[in-house]
């Protein structure tokens, strides 16, 4: 079987609530979900999720190739663009193709991807993450109560601009998740909105408030190995980062500096990237956690990693026109038996039901504010 072509389309996800972080909020709760479909001469099609604007630049590296060579083709794509680099939009295209290749590889074996990757169990433990910065306290509590009803005992909240608000909401979610465990795991994600001394001061205040924080996520800029190292030395909680790093080599400065305690990888960066980051973390006795994305495609790879600490789960609903063989229950993801990633794309339904919405909207979380890391006093309110 050979790869012959591709189709690219965009569907939408209606989150039914405002979603965002300290950088901004999508108040409509509607975002785009790019879908890549790899075509073959055998009739099978592979599905990849995530932006892939530079697909035409990368596709020649896999055209005419056997999709079962997914890891080798991943390296071939990196080599194909080595002169100009593989970060940003280019890496998104590589990742979407890689995801579709693994989908095809498992479909050719007529088994779910978690089986192809060697997982023994279809269950992937997770933690609740509501992308909740834009919710007021009452909505916030009602939302996390839904996660508790599905058996979740761990939660991550979005914060970083108002420490008093963050502490209040950490205590609130601790009480909610306490329905399932006497000691919920609590995480705070500030999405690179602090500088290193702010992080050290704020984490000390959180500890003084009696909160046993499990990890602080992206406290400073993603590439700041010295800053992350200073924070992990000063704080009792773990420091988690890595979701925005594109390529295994970008993790090396963090590893060398002892700057990361929970190694994260973005679910949009593909299966091969996640498994390689996971093994690099494993040889350093570090846990790894995939960051959430629509349809949780990397959950299949997470199921097979020995050092996976928990996958971020962001919603119970799927994007328009996507049928995904998963259940969100028992505090995690229960993967199904449908071959490959378990994703079926209904292109007619997408055409009929897609709603306009973009993560890159003005004021949204993909736009970094000018005062991030520079605030002298709290920015009160959502």
CSV table of C-alpha atoms in Angstrom, one decimal:
chain,number,residue,atom,x,y,z
A,1,UNK,CA,0.0,0.0,0.0
A,2,UNK,CA,1.3,3.4,-1.0
A,3,UNK,CA,0.4,7.0,0.0
A,4,UNK,CA,-1.1,8.8,-3.0
A,5,UNK,CA,-2.6,12.1,-1.9
A,6,UNK,CA,-4.4,14.0,0.8
A,7,UNK,CA,-7.5,16.0,1.5
A,8,UNK,CA,-7.6,18.8,4.0
A,9,UNK,CA,-10.7,20.1,5.7
A,10,UNK,CA,-11.8,22.1,8.7
A,11,UNK,CA,-14.5,21.3,11.2
A,12,UNK,CA,-15.5,23.1,14.4
A,13,UNK,CA,-15.8,22.3,18.1
A,14,UNK,CA,-18.6,23.9,20.1
A,15,UNK,CA,-17.3,23.8,23.7
A,16,UNK,CA,-20.6,25.2,24.9
A,17,UNK,CA,-18.7,27.5,27.3
A,18,UNK,CA,-16.1,30.2,27.0
A,19,UNK,CA,-12.6,28.6,26.7
A,20,UNK,CA,-9.2,30.1,27.3
A,21,UNK,CA,-6.4,31.0,29.6
A,22,UNK,CA,-4.5,34.0,31.0
A,23,UNK,CA,-3.6,35.1,27.5
A,24,UNK,CA,-7.2,35.4,26.3
A,25,UNK,CA,-10.6,33.7,26.1
A,26,UNK,CA,-12.8,32.6,23.2
A,27,UNK,CA,-16.1,33.8,24.5
A,28,UNK,CA,-18.2,32.1,21.8
A,29,UNK,CA,-16.7,28.7,22.8
A,30,UNK,CA,-16.4,27.8,19.1
A,31,UNK,CA,-13.0,26.8,17.6
A,32,UNK,CA,-11.8,25.3,14.4
A,33,UNK,CA,-10.4,21.8,14.1
A,34,UNK,CA,-8.3,21.1,11.1
A,35,UNK,CA,-8.5,17.5,9.7
A,36,UNK,CA,-6.0,15.8,7.4
A,37,UNK,CA,-7.0,12.7,5.4
A,38,UNK,CA,-4.2,10.8,3.8
A,39,UNK,CA,-5.2,8.8,0.7
A,40,UNK,CA,-3.7,5.4,-0.4
A,41,UNK,CA,-3.9,3.2,-3.5
A,42,UNK,CA,-5.5,0.5,-1.4
A,43,UNK,CA,-8.5,2.5,-0.5
A,44,UNK,CA,-7.7,3.0,3.2
A,45,UNK,CA,-7.5,6.5,4.5
A,46,UNK,CA,-5.5,7.9,7.5
A,47,UNK,CA,-6.8,10.6,9.8
A,48,UNK,CA,-4.6,13.3,11.4
A,49,UNK,CA,-5.9,16.2,13.6
A,50,UNK,CA,-4.3,19.6,14.0
A,51,UNK,CA,-3.2,22.5,11.9
A,52,UNK,CA,-1.2,21.6,8.8
A,53,UNK,CA,-1.0,24.7,6.7
A,54,UNK,CA,2.3,23.7,5.2
A,55,UNK,CA,1.2,20.3,4.1
A,56,UNK,CA,2.2,20.9,0.5
A,57,UNK,CA,5.8,21.6,1.6
A,58,UNK,CA,6.1,18.4,3.6
A,59,UNK,CA,4.0,15.9,1.7
A,60,UNK,CA,6.6,15.0,-1.0
A,61,UNK,CA,8.6,13.3,1.8
A,62,UNK,CA,5.9,10.6,2.2
A,63,UNK,CA,4.3,10.5,-1.2
A,64,UNK,CA,4.5,7.0,-2.7
A,65,UNK,CA,5.7,5.5,0.6
A,66,UNK,CA,4.4,2.6,2.6
A,67,UNK,CA,2.6,4.0,5.7
A,68,UNK,CA,3.8,1.2,7.9
A,69,UNK,CA,7.2,2.9,8.0
A,70,UNK,CA,5.7,5.7,10.1
A,71,UNK,CA,8.7,6.4,12.4
A,72,UNK,CA,11.1,6.4,9.5
A,73,UNK,CA,8.8,8.7,7.5
A,74,UNK,CA,8.7,11.1,10.4
A,75,UNK,CA,12.5,11.3,10.2
A,76,UNK,CA,12.2,11.7,6.4
A,77,UNK,CA,9.9,14.7,6.9
A,78,UNK,CA,12.3,16.3,9.3
A,79,UNK,CA,15.2,15.8,6.8
A,80,UNK,CA,13.0,17.1,4.0
A,81,UNK,CA,12.9,20.6,5.6
A,82,UNK,CA,16.2,20.6,7.5
A,83,UNK,CA,17.6,23.7,5.8
A,84,UNK,CA,14.8,26.0,6.8
A,85,UNK,CA,13.8,24.2,10.0
A,86,UNK,CA,10.8,22.2,11.2
A,87,UNK,CA,9.3,24.4,13.9
A,88,UNK,CA,5.9,26.2,13.9
A,89,UNK,CA,3.5,25.6,11.1
A,90,UNK,CA,5.9,23.2,9.4
A,91,UNK,CA,6.0,21.0,12.5
A,92,UNK,CA,2.2,21.0,12.6
A,93,UNK,CA,2.1,19.5,9.1
A,94,UNK,CA,4.7,16.9,10.0
A,95,UNK,CA,2.7,16.0,13.1
A,96,UNK,CA,-0.7,15.7,11.3
A,97,UNK,CA,0.9,13.5,8.6
A,98,UNK,CA,2.6,11.4,11.3
A,99,UNK,CA,-0.7,10.9,13.1
A,100,UNK,CA,-2.4,9.8,9.9
A,101,UNK,CA,0.4,7.4,9.1
A,102,UNK,CA,0.0,5.7,12.5
A,103,UNK,CA,-3.7,5.6,11.9
A,104,UNK,CA,-3.1,3.8,8.6
A,105,UNK,CA,-0.5,1.5,10.1
A,106,UNK,CA,-3.0,0.2,12.7
A,107,UNK,CA,-5.8,0.0,10.2
A,108,UNK,CA,-3.6,-2.2,8.0
A,109,UNK,CA,-3.2,-4.5,11.0
A,110,UNK,CA,-7.0,-4.3,11.6
A,111,UNK,CA,-6.5,-3.3,15.2
A,112,UNK,CA,-6.8,-0.1,17.4
A,113,UNK,CA,-3.7,2.0,17.5
A,114,UNK,CA,-3.2,1.3,21.3
A,115,UNK,CA,-2.8,-2.4,20.4
A,116,UNK,CA,-0.4,-1.6,17.5
A,117,UNK,CA,1.7,0.5,20.0
A,118,UNK,CA,1.9,-2.4,22.5
A,119,UNK,CA,-0.5,-1.2,25.2
A,120,UNK,CA,-1.9,-3.9,27.5
A,121,UNK,CA,-4.8,-1.8,28.7
A,122,UNK,CA,-7.4,0.3,26.9
A,123,UNK,CA,-7.8,2.6,29.9
A,124,UNK,CA,-5.8,5.9,30.1
A,125,UNK,CA,-6.0,7.7,33.4
A,126,UNK,CA,-6.6,11.4,33.0
A,127,UNK,CA,-7.2,14.7,34.8
A,128,UNK,CA,-9.9,17.2,34.2
A,129,UNK,CA,-9.0,20.5,32.5
A,130,UNK,CA,-11.8,22.9,31.6
A,131,UNK,CA,-9.8,25.6,29.8
A,132,UNK,CA,-11.7,27.5,32.5
A,133,UNK,CA,-10.2,31.0,32.8
A,134,UNK,CA,-13.3,32.7,31.3
A,135,UNK,CA,-15.8,31.0,33.7
A,136,UNK,CA,-17.0,32.8,36.8
A,137,UNK,CA,-16.9,31.0,40.0
A,138,UNK,CA,-20.4,29.5,39.9
A,139,UNK,CA,-20.0,28.3,36.3
A,140,UNK,CA,-16.5,27.1,37.2
A,141,UNK,CA,-17.8,25.0,40.1
A,142,UNK,CA,-20.7,23.6,38.0
A,143,UNK,CA,-18.3,22.6,35.2
A,144,UNK,CA,-15.8,20.7,37.4
A,145,UNK,CA,-18.7,19.0,39.2
A,146,UNK,CA,-19.4,17.3,35.8
A,147,UNK,CA,-15.9,15.9,35.8
A,148,UNK,CA,-16.3,14.6,39.3
A,149,UNK,CA,-19.5,12.8,38.3
A,150,UNK,CA,-17.4,11.0,35.7
A,151,UNK,CA,-15.0,9.7,38.3
A,152,UNK,CA,-12.2,12.3,37.9
A,153,UNK,CA,-10.1,12.9,41.1
A,154,UNK,CA,-7.5,15.3,39.6
A,155,UNK,CA,-8.0,18.7,38.0
A,156,UNK,CA,-6.0,21.5,36.4
A,157,UNK,CA,-7.2,25.1,36.4
A,158,UNK,CA,-6.2,28.1,34.4
A,159,UNK,CA,-4.8,31.1,36.2
A,160,UNK,CA,-1.9,33.5,36.4
A,161,UNK,CA,-3.3,37.0,36.5
A,162,UNK,CA,-4.9,37.2,40.0
A,163,UNK,CA,-3.3,35.1,42.7
A,164,UNK,CA,-6.2,35.5,45.2
A,165,UNK,CA,-8.6,34.2,42.5
A,166,UNK,CA,-6.3,31.3,41.7
A,167,UNK,CA,-6.1,30.3,45.4
A,168,UNK,CA,-9.9,30.6,45.8
A,169,UNK,CA,-10.5,28.4,42.7
A,170,UNK,CA,-7.9,25.8,43.7
A,171,UNK,CA,-9.6,25.4,47.0
A,172,UNK,CA,-13.0,25.2,45.3
A,173,UNK,CA,-11.9,22.5,42.8
A,174,UNK,CA,-10.2,20.6,45.7
A,175,UNK,CA,-13.5,20.4,47.4
A,176,UNK,CA,-15.3,19.3,44.3
A,177,UNK,CA,-12.8,16.5,43.4
A,178,UNK,CA,-12.8,15.5,47.1
A,179,UNK,CA,-16.0,13.6,46.3
A,180,UNK,CA,-13.8,10.9,44.7
A,181,UNK,CA,-10.6,11.0,46.9
A,182,UNK,CA,-9.4,12.5,50.2
A,183,UNK,CA,-6.4,14.1,48.4
A,184,UNK,CA,-7.2,15.4,44.9
A,185,UNK,CA,-4.3,16.2,42.6
A,186,UNK,CA,-4.4,19.9,41.9
A,187,UNK,CA,-2.5,21.6,39.0
A,188,UNK,CA,-2.3,25.3,38.0
A,189,UNK,CA,-1.5,26.3,34.5
A,190,UNK,CA,-0.5,29.9,33.9
A,191,UNK,CA,0.6,29.6,30.3
A,192,UNK,CA,3.9,31.5,30.5
A,193,UNK,CA,2.3,34.5,32.1
A,194,UNK,CA,4.8,35.0,35.0
A,195,UNK,CA,8.5,35.8,35.3
A,196,UNK,CA,10.7,33.6,37.5
A,197,UNK,CA,10.6,35.6,40.7
A,198,UNK,CA,6.8,36.1,40.4
A,199,UNK,CA,6.5,32.3,40.1
A,200,UNK,CA,8.6,31.7,43.2
A,201,UNK,CA,6.6,34.3,45.2
A,202,UNK,CA,3.2,33.1,44.0
A,203,UNK,CA,4.0,29.5,44.6
A,204,UNK,CA,5.1,30.3,48.2
A,205,UNK,CA,1.8,32.1,48.7
A,206,UNK,CA,-0.2,29.1,47.4
A,207,UNK,CA,1.7,26.8,49.7
A,208,UNK,CA,1.1,29.1,52.6
A,209,UNK,CA,-2.6,29.0,51.9
A,210,UNK,CA,-2.6,25.3,52.6
A,211,UNK,CA,-2.8,24.1,49.1
A,212,UNK,CA,-0.7,21.0,48.2
A,213,UNK,CA,-0.2,21.8,44.5
A,214,UNK,CA,0.8,18.8,42.4
A,215,UNK,CA,2.4,20.9,39.6
A,216,UNK,CA,2.7,24.4,38.2
A,217,UNK,CA,2.5,24.4,34.4
A,218,UNK,CA,4.5,26.7,32.1
A,219,UNK,CA,5.3,29.3,34.8
A,220,UNK,CA,7.7,31.1,32.5
A,221,UNK,CA,8.6,31.2,28.8
A,222,UNK,CA,8.8,27.7,27.3
A,223,UNK,CA,12.5,28.0,26.4
A,224,UNK,CA,13.7,29.4,29.8
A,225,UNK,CA,15.6,26.4,31.2
A,226,UNK,CA,17.4,28.5,33.9
A,227,UNK,CA,14.1,30.0,35.0
A,228,UNK,CA,12.3,26.7,35.2
A,229,UNK,CA,15.3,25.2,37.1
A,230,UNK,CA,15.2,28.1,39.6
A,231,UNK,CA,11.5,27.5,40.2
A,232,UNK,CA,11.7,23.8,40.6
A,233,UNK,CA,14.5,24.3,43.2
A,234,UNK,CA,12.4,26.9,45.1
A,235,UNK,CA,9.0,25.2,45.1
A,236,UNK,CA,7.7,22.0,46.6
A,237,UNK,CA,5.4,21.3,43.7
A,238,UNK,CA,6.6,19.9,40.4
A,239,UNK,CA,7.2,22.1,37.4
A,240,UNK,CA,5.5,20.9,34.2
A,241,UNK,CA,6.4,22.1,30.7
A,242,UNK,CA,7.0,21.1,27.1
A,243,UNK,CA,3.6,21.2,25.3
A,244,UNK,CA,4.8,23.9,22.9
A,245,UNK,CA,8.2,22.5,22.1
A,246,UNK,CA,8.5,21.1,18.6
A,247,UNK,CA,11.1,18.4,18.2
A,248,UNK,CA,12.9,16.3,20.8
A,249,UNK,CA,16.0,18.4,20.6
A,250,UNK,CA,14.2,21.4,22.2
A,251,UNK,CA,13.8,19.4,25.4
A,252,UNK,CA,17.6,18.9,25.9
A,253,UNK,CA,18.2,22.3,27.6
A,254,UNK,CA,15.4,21.6,30.1
A,255,UNK,CA,16.8,18.1,30.8
A,256,UNK,CA,20.3,19.3,31.2
A,257,UNK,CA,19.3,22.1,33.6
A,258,UNK,CA,17.1,19.8,35.7
A,259,UNK,CA,14.3,22.3,34.8
A,260,UNK,CA,11.3,20.0,34.4
A,261,UNK,CA,9.7,17.5,36.7
A,262,UNK,CA,6.7,16.5,34.6
A,263,UNK,CA,7.5,16.3,30.9
A,264,UNK,CA,4.7,17.4,28.7
A,265,UNK,CA,4.1,16.9,25.0
A,266,UNK,CA,1.4,18.6,22.9
A,267,UNK,CA,-1.1,16.2,21.5
A,268,UNK,CA,-1.0,18.1,18.2
A,269,UNK,CA,2.6,17.1,17.6
A,270,UNK,CA,1.9,13.5,16.6
A,271,UNK,CA,2.4,10.0,17.8
A,272,UNK,CA,6.1,9.6,17.0
A,273,UNK,CA,7.0,12.9,18.8
A,274,UNK,CA,5.1,11.9,21.9
A,275,UNK,CA,6.6,8.4,22.2
A,276,UNK,CA,10.1,9.8,21.7
A,277,UNK,CA,9.6,12.5,24.3
A,278,UNK,CA,8.1,9.9,26.6
A,279,UNK,CA,11.1,7.6,26.3
A,280,UNK,CA,13.6,10.5,26.8
A,281,UNK,CA,11.7,11.3,30.0
A,282,UNK,CA,11.6,7.6,31.1
A,283,UNK,CA,15.4,7.2,31.0
A,284,UNK,CA,15.6,10.2,33.3
A,285,UNK,CA,13.0,8.7,35.7
A,286,UNK,CA,10.6,11.6,34.8
A,287,UNK,CA,6.8,11.2,34.3
A,288,UNK,CA,5.3,12.3,31.0
A,289,UNK,CA,1.8,13.8,30.4
A,290,UNK,CA,0.2,14.6,27.0
A,291,UNK,CA,-1.6,17.9,26.8
A,292,UNK,CA,-5.2,17.6,25.6
A,293,UNK,CA,-6.6,18.2,22.2
A,294,UNK,CA,-9.9,17.5,20.3
A,295,UNK,CA,-10.5,13.7,20.1
A,296,UNK,CA,-7.6,12.8,22.3
A,297,UNK,CA,-5.7,11.0,19.5
A,298,UNK,CA,-2.4,10.7,21.5
A,299,UNK,CA,-4.3,8.7,24.2
A,300,UNK,CA,-3.4,5.6,22.2
A,301,UNK,CA,0.3,6.3,22.6
A,302,UNK,CA,-0.1,7.3,26.2
A,303,UNK,CA,-1.7,3.9,27.0
A,304,UNK,CA,1.6,2.2,25.9
A,305,UNK,CA,4.1,4.4,27.9
A,306,UNK,CA,5.4,3.1,31.2
A,307,UNK,CA,5.9,6.6,32.7
A,308,UNK,CA,2.6,8.2,31.7
A,309,UNK,CA,1.2,10.1,34.7
A,310,UNK,CA,-2.1,11.3,33.3
A,311,UNK,CA,-3.6,12.7,30.1
A,312,UNK,CA,-5.3,16.1,30.0
A,313,UNK,CA,-8.9,15.7,29.1
A,314,UNK,CA,-10.6,19.0,28.1
A,315,UNK,CA,-14.2,18.1,27.0
A,316,UNK,CA,-16.8,15.4,26.8
A,317,UNK,CA,-18.0,16.3,23.3
A,318,UNK,CA,-16.5,15.8,19.8
A,319,UNK,CA,-16.1,18.2,17.0
A,320,UNK,CA,-18.8,18.3,14.3
A,321,UNK,CA,-18.7,15.4,11.9
A,322,UNK,CA,-16.2,13.3,13.9
A,323,UNK,CA,-17.3,10.0,15.5
A,324,UNK,CA,-14.6,8.9,17.9
A,325,UNK,CA,-14.4,5.5,19.5
A,326,UNK,CA,-13.7,6.6,23.1
A,327,UNK,CA,-15.6,7.0,26.4
A,328,UNK,CA,-14.7,9.6,29.0
A,329,UNK,CA,-15.5,7.8,32.2
A,330,UNK,CA,-14.0,6.4,35.4
A,331,UNK,CA,-11.5,9.3,35.7
A,332,UNK,CA,-10.0,8.8,32.3
A,333,UNK,CA,-10.3,7.7,28.7
A,334,UNK,CA,-11.6,4.2,27.7
A,335,UNK,CA,-10.3,3.5,24.2
A,336,UNK,CA,-12.4,1.4,21.8
A,337,UNK,CA,-11.7,-1.4,19.4
A,338,UNK,CA,-12.2,0.4,16.1
A,339,UNK,CA,-9.1,0.1,14.0
A,340,UNK,CA,-6.6,2.9,14.0
A,341,UNK,CA,-7.3,6.1,16.0
A,342,UNK,CA,-11.0,5.1,16.0
A,343,UNK,CA,-12.0,8.3,14.2
A,344,UNK,CA,-14.6,8.3,11.5
A,345,UNK,CA,-15.0,11.6,9.5
A,346,UNK,CA,-18.4,12.5,8.0
A,347,UNK,CA,-17.5,15.1,5.4
A,348,UNK,CA,-21.1,15.8,4.6
A,349,UNK,CA,-22.0,16.5,8.3
A,350,UNK,CA,-19.0,18.8,8.5
A,351,UNK,CA,-20.1,20.8,5.5
A,352,UNK,CA,-23.6,21.0,7.0
A,353,UNK,CA,-22.9,21.7,10.6
A,354,UNK,CA,-19.5,23.5,10.8
A,355,UNK,CA,-19.7,26.8,12.6
A,356,UNK,CA,-17.1,29.6,12.2
A,357,UNK,CA,-14.7,30.0,15.1
A,358,UNK,CA,-10.9,30.4,15.5
A,359,UNK,CA,-8.4,30.0,18.2
A,360,UNK,CA,-6.5,32.9,16.6
A,361,UNK,CA,-9.4,35.3,17.2
A,362,UNK,CA,-8.4,38.7,18.6
A,363,UNK,CA,-8.2,38.5,22.3
A,364,UNK,CA,-8.0,34.7,22.3
A,365,UNK,CA,-5.5,32.4,24.1
A,366,UNK,CA,-3.2,32.1,21.1
A,367,UNK,CA,-2.3,35.8,21.3
A,368,UNK,CA,0.2,36.7,24.0
A,369,UNK,CA,-0.6,40.0,25.8
A,370,UNK,CA,2.1,42.6,25.9
A,371,UNK,CA,2.1,42.7,29.8
A,372,UNK,CA,2.5,39.0,30.3
A,373,UNK,CA,5.3,38.6,32.9
A,374,UNK,CA,5.3,42.3,33.5
A,375,UNK,CA,2.3,42.9,35.8
A,376,UNK,CA,3.2,44.6,39.0
A,377,UNK,CA,-0.3,44.1,40.5
A,378,UNK,CA,-3.1,41.5,40.0
A,379,UNK,CA,-5.4,41.9,37.0
A,380,UNK,CA,-8.7,41.3,38.8
A,381,UNK,CA,-11.5,39.4,37.1
A,382,UNK,CA,-11.7,37.1,34.2
